[in-house]
Amino acid sequence: MQWGNFLAKEAATHGLSLKQTAAFIKYFKTENLGKNDAQLASELNVEVAAFRKWMSEVYDKFAQNYPELAISNSRGKLKKLQAYLSAKYNSELDVLKPLAAMKLLKSLVVRERLQQEAWVARRICKFLQYLPLALELVGRYLDKMPDLSLETLLKRLEEKRLEHEKLHPQGDGVFGHGEWGMGHGEESPMPNAQFPKSAGDYPSPPTREWSFPPTFNEAVVNANSLMDYESGLAEAFELSWEHLDENAQNFGCLLSLCALADIPLSLETIQDEKKQQLNEKAIADLLELHLLQRKNKETYRLNPLIRQLIQMKLDKSSEADETKTKFAAMMLEVAKLIPQQLNPEDILNLTPHIPHITEVAIHLSQYLSDKNLITLLTKLAWFYQGQGLYQQAEPWLRQCVEITQNPLGLEHADVVANLNNLALLYESTERYSEAEPLYQQALELSKRLLGDNHLDVATSLNNLARIYEFTGRYSEAEPLLEEVLELRKRLLGEEHIDVATSLSYLALLYESTGRYSEAEPLYQQALELWKRLVGEEHPNVATTLNNLAALYCYTKRYSEAEPLFEQALELRKRLLGKEHIDVGTSLNNLAQLYEFTGRYNKAEPLYQQALELSKRLLGHNHPDVAISLNNLAALYRNIKRYRKAKPLFEQALKICERTLGVNHPTTMTIRANYASFLTEAYH
């Protein structure tokens, strides 16, 4: 297989559109590696902006199957993709020299056996085009058939080719699962109104239409005819496949639906002992014939070409739909294990499964109901969102919203949940202008279907009010929050946790507008209500103590704020454990109080603890880590320790640019802080 055909196959495998495929093949063709984007775009007769947009989309599609690609910085993305493609091409198609091919075959087959039919052995190597994978398959097959002569083996290979040529005179096209299909997707829960975050956390032009050059159309055709039975691999595979029993074949077909990534297989979790034994035997049989590769304990991999050949077998069988439905259901159950709030252990355990869940989301969505597809997509989004990888999370949540545009069979809660989930992501990344219309849609839908006097309406009002507050539109937020408070009091009574939450939100708004005298009694009411309803040993009590302490800081009542911050910190450590992100928030807030009061020696270790905690819990590339870096850098700037401040500002800026984008408000704030620091430190 030539490099160009390999690229075309990769384009088809990853479901690239026609325009994306054209840009992808043009960019990575060997003769074009020295050309810049403008030259490549000109050769395709498109605008440079369009070409770059398509290449960005190409990378994102590959990154969906391979999460390790998603963490590259923007400048190194396509270089990393080039390295990935080159490594994969070499591993698939590293054609050997004749002598090296014979040497490989000798390592797989008893020497005396080859010596007896040395000439035939050389003919077999030539028939197999000196392809290592094909030689491996034949060698393992011969090992299973000790009395089979090489002459007979060669005849069987030749017969397989003749059989294929009679059935498919012009080559049997190999097709992937197809383009992104709108399938039918369990109900994803509508997020409840979250308790307010602790105060004190600072944080293309249009293109012309175009026609594809002839070489592009040829490339697309080649993508569907790569397995043309000329390399000998398919014949070698056929002999090995026929040697498997039905159980092993069925298991192989199931595995072929996995993504092109490591496959985690833990059979000990299977409760049915008979089924466990059958799966163990199937794996052993596939390994023995080299149709499956073992990487390490409970981790396996299918060669991409073997995977395609097995998929061909599956697609021709009468059980194809049943197998695909079964695989989709299996991946759905794994996806359900993804929590909305991830910890490092979750990330470690779930990462190996993500490419295979993604494979279902992209290629097998039609085998899930709408409700189940929404659940799977939402869980995928949570996996990335929980790590601060908002750009990777967004497409899945957008897909959920698109499904609900045709809400046949979907309930009101499904539609509102998906609008809220996507809006919450936009809110988390401070894209308030995009979040606002989604929250408005959710509110209008809730009112229309449920009436004005419903708790879901109160939740939607609260969500919309938050956007108004975040964008400084306090006069619009205030009546909504007041309406939410009155609605909840009327429907739930004054002694309810949702009423305590509303009191806190309204107090936060008054605080934001400098109306501290109005905010303070609301915080105090909320605090007393929390204590009565859930007891003094509760995380929400700690949060309210923290918020009230922050208000005292704003009014320079530091002596009143300090004991409350300390109570909140100790309460969180006791209730949540020392390894919790809310503990990091309290450490940060107490450090700020020490900084405000000139106790820099006490502030520094708390900032450092908060930073290390956020790194452990969220990973080194999370936006919250950037904020902690910024806070510590600001402290060093204030005490003139410029050498320590500079790398921290730089790290913070780099993380935000990578995770949030260069134009995000948090990124711009940290960039401004860094610029101000440079002016002060070096002028």
JSON list of C-alpha atoms in Angstrom, two decimals, residues 484-664:
[
{"chain": "A", "resi": 484, "resn": "VAL", "atom": "CA", "xyz": [-36.84, 32.26, 42.35]},
{"chain": "A", "resi": 485, "resn": "LEU", "atom": "CA", "xyz": [-36.67, 32.83, 46.11]},
{"chain": "A", "resi": 486, "resn": "GLU", "atom": "CA", "xyz": [-40.40, 33.59, 46.38]},
{"chain": "A", "resi": 487, "resn": "LEU", "atom": "CA", "xyz": [-41.32, 30.66, 44.10]},
{"chain": "A", "resi": 488, "resn": "ARG", "atom": "CA", "xyz": [-39.30, 28.22, 46.15]},
{"chain": "A", "resi": 489, "resn": "LYS", "atom": "CA", "xyz": [-40.70, 29.55, 49.43]},
{"chain": "A", "resi": 490, "resn": "ARG", "atom": "CA", "xyz": [-44.24, 29.16, 48.07]},
{"chain": "A", "resi": 491, "resn": "LEU", "atom": "CA", "xyz": [-43.71, 25.64, 46.69]},
{"chain": "A", "resi": 492, "resn": "LEU", "atom": "CA", "xyz": [-41.34, 24.24, 49.28]},
{"chain": "A", "resi": 493, "resn": "GLY", "atom": "CA", "xyz": [-41.91, 26.32, 52.40]},
{"chain": "A", "resi": 494, "resn": "GLU", "atom": "CA", "xyz": [-39.36, 28.56, 54.07]},
{"chain": "A", "resi": 495, "resn": "GLU", "atom": "CA", "xyz": [-37.51, 25.67, 55.74]},
{"chain": "A", "resi": 496, "resn": "HIS", "atom": "CA", "xyz": [-35.96, 24.04, 52.67]},
{"chain": "A", "resi": 497, "resn": "ILE", "atom": "CA", "xyz": [-32.40, 23.68, 51.35]},
{"chain": "A", "resi": 498, "resn": "ASP", "atom": "CA", "xyz": [-33.34, 25.21, 47.98]},
{"chain": "A", "resi": 499, "resn": "VAL", "atom": "CA", "xyz": [-34.52, 28.30, 49.83]},
{"chain": "A", "resi": 500, "resn": "ALA", "atom": "CA", "xyz": [-31.13, 28.46, 51.57]},
{"chain": "A", "resi": 501, "resn": "THR", "atom": "CA", "xyz": [-29.47, 28.22, 48.16]},
{"chain": "A", "resi": 502, "resn": "SER", "atom": "CA", "xyz": [-31.58, 31.09, 46.79]},
{"chain": "A", "resi": 503, "resn": "LEU", "atom": "CA", "xyz": [-30.75, 33.25, 49.80]},
{"chain": "A", "resi": 504, "resn": "SER", "atom": "CA", "xyz": [-27.07, 32.65, 49.10]},
{"chain": "A", "resi": 505, "resn": "TYR", "atom": "CA", "xyz": [-27.37, 33.55, 45.40]},
{"chain": "A", "resi": 506, "resn": "LEU", "atom": "CA", "xyz": [-29.24, 36.75, 46.16]},
{"chain": "A", "resi": 507, "resn": "ALA", "atom": "CA", "xyz": [-26.68, 37.66, 48.84]},
{"chain": "A", "resi": 508, "resn": "LEU", "atom": "CA", "xyz": [-23.91, 37.08, 46.29]},
{"chain": "A", "resi": 509, "resn": "LEU", "atom": "CA", "xyz": [-25.60, 39.52, 43.89]},
{"chain": "A", "resi": 510, "resn": "TYR", "atom": "CA", "xyz": [-25.96, 42.19, 46.58]},
{"chain": "A", "resi": 511, "resn": "GLU", "atom": "CA", "xyz": [-22.30, 41.68, 47.44]},
{"chain": "A", "resi": 512, "resn": "SER", "atom": "CA", "xyz": [-21.31, 42.05, 43.76]},
{"chain": "A", "resi": 513, "resn": "THR", "atom": "CA", "xyz": [-23.10, 45.41, 43.62]},
{"chain": "A", "resi": 514, "resn": "GLY", "atom": "CA", "xyz": [-21.49, 46.65, 46.81]},
{"chain": "A", "resi": 515, "resn": "ARG", "atom": "CA", "xyz": [-24.69, 46.39, 48.84]},
{"chain": "A", "resi": 516, "resn": "TYR", "atom": "CA", "xyz": [-22.91, 44.67, 51.69]},
{"chain": "A", "resi": 517, "resn": "SER", "atom": "CA", "xyz": [-25.42, 45.71, 54.35]},
{"chain": "A", "resi": 518, "resn": "GLU", "atom": "CA", "xyz": [-28.17, 43.91, 52.38]},
{"chain": "A", "resi": 519, "resn": "ALA", "atom": "CA", "xyz": [-26.04, 40.86, 51.59]},
{"chain": "A", "resi": 520, "resn": "GLU", "atom": "CA", "xyz": [-24.87, 40.19, 55.15]},
{"chain": "A", "resi": 521, "resn": "PRO", "atom": "CA", "xyz": [-28.29, 39.34, 56.72]},
{"chain": "A", "resi": 522, "resn": "LEU", "atom": "CA", "xyz": [-29.10, 37.03, 53.79]},
{"chain": "A", "resi": 523, "resn": "TYR", "atom": "CA", "xyz": [-25.84, 35.12, 54.27]},
{"chain": "A", "resi": 524, "resn": "GLN", "atom": "CA", "xyz": [-26.60, 34.89, 57.99]},
{"chain": "A", "resi": 525, "resn": "GLN", "atom": "CA", "xyz": [-30.15, 33.63, 57.30]},
{"chain": "A", "resi": 526, "resn": "ALA", "atom": "CA", "xyz": [-28.80, 31.05, 54.88]},
{"chain": "A", "resi": 527, "resn": "LEU", "atom": "CA", "xyz": [-26.16, 29.93, 57.39]},
{"chain": "A", "resi": 528, "resn": "GLU", "atom": "CA", "xyz": [-28.74, 29.45, 60.16]},
{"chain": "A", "resi": 529, "resn": "LEU", "atom": "CA", "xyz": [-31.07, 27.65, 57.77]},
{"chain": "A", "resi": 530, "resn": "TRP", "atom": "CA", "xyz": [-28.31, 25.26, 56.64]},
{"chain": "A", "resi": 531, "resn": "LYS", "atom": "CA", "xyz": [-27.42, 24.50, 60.25]},
{"chain": "A", "resi": 532, "resn": "ARG", "atom": "CA", "xyz": [-31.05, 23.72, 61.14]},
{"chain": "A", "resi": 533, "resn": "LEU", "atom": "CA", "xyz": [-31.73, 21.60, 58.04]},
{"chain": "A", "resi": 534, "resn": "VAL", "atom": "CA", "xyz": [-28.49, 19.65, 57.59]},
{"chain": "A", "resi": 535, "resn": "GLY", "atom": "CA", "xyz": [-26.60, 20.23, 60.83]},
{"chain": "A", "resi": 536, "resn": "GLU", "atom": "CA", "xyz": [-23.42, 22.17, 61.51]},
{"chain": "A", "resi": 537, "resn": "GLU", "atom": "CA", "xyz": [-21.20, 19.44, 60.06]},
{"chain": "A", "resi": 538, "resn": "HIS", "atom": "CA", "xyz": [-22.08, 19.90, 56.39]},
{"chain": "A", "resi": 539, "resn": "PRO", "atom": "CA", "xyz": [-20.16, 21.15, 53.30]},
{"chain": "A", "resi": 540, "resn": "ASN", "atom": "CA", "xyz": [-22.81, 23.81, 52.55]},
{"chain": "A", "resi": 541, "resn": "VAL", "atom": "CA", "xyz": [-22.29, 25.27, 56.00]},
{"chain": "A", "resi": 542, "resn": "ALA", "atom": "CA", "xyz": [-18.59, 25.53, 55.18]},
{"chain": "A", "resi": 543, "resn": "THR", "atom": "CA", "xyz": [-19.37, 27.27, 51.86]},
{"chain": "A", "resi": 544, "resn": "THR", "atom": "CA", "xyz": [-21.64, 29.83, 53.52]},
{"chain": "A", "resi": 545, "resn": "LEU", "atom": "CA", "xyz": [-19.04, 30.52, 56.22]},
{"chain": "A", "resi": 546, "resn": "ASN", "atom": "CA", "xyz": [-16.54, 31.07, 53.42]},
{"chain": "A", "resi": 547, "resn": "ASN", "atom": "CA", "xyz": [-18.81, 33.46, 51.52]},
{"chain": "A", "resi": 548, "resn": "LEU", "atom": "CA", "xyz": [-19.65, 35.46, 54.64]},
{"chain": "A", "resi": 549, "resn": "ALA", "atom": "CA", "xyz": [-15.93, 35.71, 55.43]},
{"chain": "A", "resi": 550, "resn": "ALA", "atom": "CA", "xyz": [-15.28, 36.99, 51.90]},
{"chain": "A", "resi": 551, "resn": "LEU", "atom": "CA", "xyz": [-17.87, 39.73, 52.45]},
{"chain": "A", "resi": 552, "resn": "TYR", "atom": "CA", "xyz": [-16.06, 40.76, 55.63]},
{"chain": "A", "resi": 553, "resn": "CYS", "atom": "CA", "xyz": [-12.83, 40.92, 53.60]},
{"chain": "A", "resi": 554, "resn": "TYR", "atom": "CA", "xyz": [-14.44, 43.26, 51.06]},
{"chain": "A", "resi": 555, "resn": "THR", "atom": "CA", "xyz": [-15.47, 45.55, 53.90]},
{"chain": "A", "resi": 556, "resn": "LYS", "atom": "CA", "xyz": [-11.98, 45.29, 55.44]},
{"chain": "A", "resi": 557, "resn": "ARG", "atom": "CA", "xyz": [-13.32, 43.54, 58.55]},
{"chain": "A", "resi": 558, "resn": "TYR", "atom": "CA", "xyz": [-10.37, 41.15, 58.47]},
{"chain": "A", "resi": 559, "resn": "SER", "atom": "CA", "xyz": [-10.53, 40.23, 62.15]},
{"chain": "A", "resi": 560, "resn": "GLU", "atom": "CA", "xyz": [-14.11, 38.96, 61.62]},
{"chain": "A", "resi": 561, "resn": "ALA", "atom": "CA", "xyz": [-13.27, 37.22, 58.35]},
{"chain": "A", "resi": 562, "resn": "GLU", "atom": "CA", "xyz": [-10.25, 35.25, 59.57]},
{"chain": "A", "resi": 563, "resn": "PRO", "atom": "CA", "xyz": [-11.99, 32.91, 62.06]},
{"chain": "A", "resi": 564, "resn": "LEU", "atom": "CA", "xyz": [-14.73, 32.16, 59.52]},
{"chain": "A", "resi": 565, "resn": "PHE", "atom": "CA", "xyz": [-12.19, 31.26, 56.81]},
{"chain": "A", "resi": 566, "resn": "GLU", "atom": "CA", "xyz": [-10.40, 29.05, 59.36]},
{"chain": "A", "resi": 567, "resn": "GLN", "atom": "CA", "xyz": [-13.67, 27.35, 60.38]},
{"chain": "A", "resi": 568, "resn": "ALA", "atom": "CA", "xyz": [-14.54, 26.73, 56.73]},
{"chain": "A", "resi": 569, "resn": "LEU", "atom": "CA", "xyz": [-11.10, 25.23, 56.05]},
{"chain": "A", "resi": 570, "resn": "GLU", "atom": "CA", "xyz": [-11.18, 22.90, 59.05]},
{"chain": "A", "resi": 571, "resn": "LEU", "atom": "CA", "xyz": [-14.77, 21.86, 58.35]},
{"chain": "A", "resi": 572, "resn": "ARG", "atom": "CA", "xyz": [-13.94, 21.00, 54.74]},
{"chain": "A", "resi": 573, "resn": "LYS", "atom": "CA", "xyz": [-10.86, 19.01, 55.74]},
{"chain": "A", "resi": 574, "resn": "ARG", "atom": "CA", "xyz": [-12.93, 17.07, 58.27]},
{"chain": "A", "resi": 575, "resn": "LEU", "atom": "CA", "xyz": [-15.93, 16.42, 56.00]},
{"chain": "A", "resi": 576, "resn": "LEU", "atom": "CA", "xyz": [-14.33, 16.13, 52.59]},
{"chain": "A", "resi": 577, "resn": "GLY", "atom": "CA", "xyz": [-10.81, 15.03, 53.41]},
{"chain": "A", "resi": 578, "resn": "LYS", "atom": "CA", "xyz": [-7.63, 16.97, 52.79]},
{"chain": "A", "resi": 579, "resn": "GLU", "atom": "CA", "xyz": [-7.56, 15.90, 49.13]},
{"chain": "A", "resi": 580, "resn": "HIS", "atom": "CA", "xyz": [-10.59, 17.86, 47.91]},
{"chain": "A", "resi": 581, "resn": "ILE", "atom": "CA", "xyz": [-10.83, 20.83, 45.58]},
{"chain": "A", "resi": 582, "resn": "ASP", "atom": "CA", "xyz": [-12.94, 22.82, 48.09]},
{"chain": "A", "resi": 583, "resn": "VAL", "atom": "CA", "xyz": [-10.08, 22.53, 50.57]},
{"chain": "A", "resi": 584, "resn": "GLY", "atom": "CA", "xyz": [-7.89, 24.14, 47.92]},
{"chain": "A", "resi": 585, "resn": "THR", "atom": "CA", "xyz": [-10.40, 26.99, 47.62]},
{"chain": "A", "resi": 586, "resn": "SER", "atom": "CA", "xyz": [-10.27, 27.59, 51.38]},
{"chain": "A", "resi": 587, "resn": "LEU", "atom": "CA", "xyz": [-6.48, 27.50, 51.39]},
{"chain": "A", "resi": 588, "resn": "ASN", "atom": "CA", "xyz": [-6.45, 30.06, 48.59]},
{"chain": "A", "resi": 589, "resn": "ASN", "atom": "CA", "xyz": [-8.95, 32.35, 50.34]},
{"chain": "A", "resi": 590, "resn": "LEU", "atom": "CA", "xyz": [-7.14, 32.26, 53.67]},
{"chain": "A", "resi": 591, "resn": "ALA", "atom": "CA", "xyz": [-3.86, 32.94, 51.86]},
{"chain": "A", "resi": 592, "resn": "GLN", "atom": "CA", "xyz": [-5.43, 36.01, 50.25]},
{"chain": "A", "resi": 593, "resn": "LEU", "atom": "CA", "xyz": [-6.53, 37.30, 53.61]},
{"chain": "A", "resi": 594, "resn": "TYR", "atom": "CA", "xyz": [-2.98, 36.92, 54.92]},
{"chain": "A", "resi": 595, "resn": "GLU", "atom": "CA", "xyz": [-1.70, 38.73, 51.81]},
{"chain": "A", "resi": 596, "resn": "PHE", "atom": "CA", "xyz": [-4.20, 41.58, 52.28]},
{"chain": "A", "resi": 597, "resn": "THR", "atom": "CA", "xyz": [-3.03, 42.01, 55.86]},
{"chain": "A", "resi": 598, "resn": "GLY", "atom": "CA", "xyz": [0.67, 41.94, 54.95]},
{"chain": "A", "resi": 599, "resn": "ARG", "atom": "CA", "xyz": [1.42, 38.50, 56.43]},
{"chain": "A", "resi": 600, "resn": "TYR", "atom": "CA", "xyz": [3.22, 37.27, 53.31]},
{"chain": "A", "resi": 601, "resn": "ASN", "atom": "CA", "xyz": [5.18, 34.52, 55.09]},
{"chain": "A", "resi": 602, "resn": "LYS", "atom": "CA", "xyz": [1.89, 32.91, 56.16]},
{"chain": "A", "resi": 603, "resn": "ALA", "atom": "CA", "xyz": [0.27, 33.40, 52.73]},
{"chain": "A", "resi": 604, "resn": "GLU", "atom": "CA", "xyz": [3.02, 31.77, 50.66]},
{"chain": "A", "resi": 605, "resn": "PRO", "atom": "CA", "xyz": [2.79, 28.18, 52.03]},
{"chain": "A", "resi": 606, "resn": "LEU", "atom": "CA", "xyz": [-1.01, 28.22, 51.75]},
{"chain": "A", "resi": 607, "resn": "TYR", "atom": "CA", "xyz": [-0.86, 29.34, 48.11]},
{"chain": "A", "resi": 608, "resn": "GLN", "atom": "CA", "xyz": [1.71, 26.59, 47.47]},
{"chain": "A", "resi": 609, "resn": "GLN", "atom": "CA", "xyz": [-0.49, 23.97, 49.13]},
{"chain": "A", "resi": 610, "resn": "ALA", "atom": "CA", "xyz": [-3.51, 25.12, 47.09]},
{"chain": "A", "resi": 611, "resn": "LEU", "atom": "CA", "xyz": [-1.47, 24.91, 43.88]},
{"chain": "A", "resi": 612, "resn": "GLU", "atom": "CA", "xyz": [-0.13, 21.41, 44.57]},
{"chain": "A", "resi": 613, "resn": "LEU", "atom": "CA", "xyz": [-3.58, 20.20, 45.57]},
{"chain": "A", "resi": 614, "resn": "SER", "atom": "CA", "xyz": [-5.18, 21.49, 42.37]},
{"chain": "A", "resi": 615, "resn": "LYS", "atom": "CA", "xyz": [-2.43, 19.82, 40.31]},
{"chain": "A", "resi": 616, "resn": "ARG", "atom": "CA", "xyz": [-3.01, 16.49, 42.05]},
{"chain": "A", "resi": 617, "resn": "LEU", "atom": "CA", "xyz": [-6.79, 16.63, 41.76]},
{"chain": "A", "resi": 618, "resn": "LEU", "atom": "CA", "xyz": [-7.22, 18.25, 38.35]},
{"chain": "A", "resi": 619, "resn": "GLY", "atom": "CA", "xyz": [-3.98, 17.55, 36.52]},
{"chain": "A", "resi": 620, "resn": "HIS", "atom": "CA", "xyz": [-1.30, 20.03, 35.51]},
{"chain": "A", "resi": 621, "resn": "ASN", "atom": "CA", "xyz": [-3.24, 21.45, 32.54]},
{"chain": "A", "resi": 622, "resn": "HIS", "atom": "CA", "xyz": [-6.49, 22.58, 34.17]},
{"chain": "A", "resi": 623, "resn": "PRO", "atom": "CA", "xyz": [-7.60, 26.26, 34.14]},
{"chain": "A", "resi": 624, "resn": "ASP", "atom": "CA", "xyz": [-7.99, 26.22, 37.94]},
{"chain": "A", "resi": 625, "resn": "VAL", "atom": "CA", "xyz": [-4.32, 25.29, 38.18]},
{"chain": "A", "resi": 626, "resn": "ALA", "atom": "CA", "xyz": [-3.54, 28.34, 36.06]},
{"chain": "A", "resi": 627, "resn": "ILE", "atom": "CA", "xyz": [-5.48, 30.54, 38.49]},
{"chain": "A", "resi": 628, "resn": "SER", "atom": "CA", "xyz": [-3.50, 29.11, 41.43]},
{"chain": "A", "resi": 629, "resn": "LEU", "atom": "CA", "xyz": [-0.26, 29.76, 39.57]},
{"chain": "A", "resi": 630, "resn": "ASN", "atom": "CA", "xyz": [-1.40, 33.32, 38.89]},
{"chain": "A", "resi": 631, "resn": "ASN", "atom": "CA", "xyz": [-2.24, 33.92, 42.55]},
{"chain": "A", "resi": 632, "resn": "LEU", "atom": "CA", "xyz": [1.13, 32.68, 43.77]},
{"chain": "A", "resi": 633, "resn": "ALA", "atom": "CA", "xyz": [2.92, 34.70, 41.09]},
{"chain": "A", "resi": 634, "resn": "ALA", "atom": "CA", "xyz": [1.03, 37.82, 42.18]},
{"chain": "A", "resi": 635, "resn": "LEU", "atom": "CA", "xyz": [2.20, 37.30, 45.74]},
{"chain": "A", "resi": 636, "resn": "TYR", "atom": "CA", "xyz": [5.82, 37.03, 44.58]},
{"chain": "A", "resi": 637, "resn": "ARG", "atom": "CA", "xyz": [5.36, 40.17, 42.53]},
{"chain": "A", "resi": 638, "resn": "ASN", "atom": "CA", "xyz": [4.05, 42.07, 45.57]},
{"chain": "A", "resi": 639, "resn": "ILE", "atom": "CA", "xyz": [7.12, 41.12, 47.62]},
{"chain": "A", "resi": 640, "resn": "LYS", "atom": "CA", "xyz": [9.51, 41.85, 44.72]},
{"chain": "A", "resi": 641, "resn": "ARG", "atom": "CA", "xyz": [10.60, 38.22, 44.19]},
{"chain": "A", "resi": 642, "resn": "TYR", "atom": "CA", "xyz": [10.45, 38.63, 40.43]},
{"chain": "A", "resi": 643, "resn": "ARG", "atom": "CA", "xyz": [12.53, 35.57, 39.50]},
{"chain": "A", "resi": 644, "resn": "LYS", "atom": "CA", "xyz": [9.97, 33.33, 41.17]},
{"chain": "A", "resi": 645, "resn": "ALA", "atom": "CA", "xyz": [6.98, 35.19, 39.76]},
{"chain": "A", "resi": 646, "resn": "LYS", "atom": "CA", "xyz": [7.97, 35.13, 36.08]},
{"chain": "A", "resi": 647, "resn": "PRO", "atom": "CA", "xyz": [7.86, 31.34, 35.36]},
{"chain": "A", "resi": 648, "resn": "LEU", "atom": "CA", "xyz": [4.59, 31.02, 37.28]},
{"chain": "A", "resi": 649, "resn": "PHE", "atom": "CA", "xyz": [2.90, 33.73, 35.20]},
{"chain": "A", "resi": 650, "resn": "GLU", "atom": "CA", "xyz": [4.26, 32.05, 32.04]},
{"chain": "A", "resi": 651, "resn": "GLN", "atom": "CA", "xyz": [2.96, 28.62, 33.07]},
{"chain": "A", "resi": 652, "resn": "ALA", "atom": "CA", "xyz": [-0.45, 30.05, 33.95]},
{"chain": "A", "resi": 653, "resn": "LEU", "atom": "CA", "xyz": [-0.73, 31.83, 30.59]},
{"chain": "A", "resi": 654, "resn": "LYS", "atom": "CA", "xyz": [0.33, 28.75, 28.63]},
{"chain": "A", "resi": 655, "resn": "ILE", "atom": "CA", "xyz": [-2.26, 26.55, 30.36]},
{"chain": "A", "resi": 656, "resn": "CYS", "atom": "CA", "xyz": [-5.09, 29.02, 29.74]},
{"chain": "A", "resi": 657, "resn": "GLU", "atom": "CA", "xyz": [-4.16, 29.52, 26.08]},
{"chain": "A", "resi": 658, "resn": "ARG", "atom": "CA", "xyz": [-4.12, 25.75, 25.57]},
{"chain": "A", "resi": 659, "resn": "THR", "atom": "CA", "xyz": [-7.32, 24.88, 27.46]},
{"chain": "A", "resi": 660, "resn": "LEU", "atom": "CA", "xyz": [-9.48, 28.01, 27.13]},
{"chain": "A", "resi": 661, "resn": "GLY", "atom": "CA", "xyz": [-8.08, 29.72, 24.04]},
{"chain": "A", "resi": 662, "resn": "VAL", "atom": "CA", "xyz": [-6.14, 32.93, 23.54]},
{"chain": "A", "resi": 663, "resn": "ASN", "atom": "CA", "xyz": [-9.21, 35.19, 23.63]},
{"chain": "A", "resi": 664, "resn": "HIS", "atom": "CA", "xyz": [-10.84, 33.80, 26.76]}
]
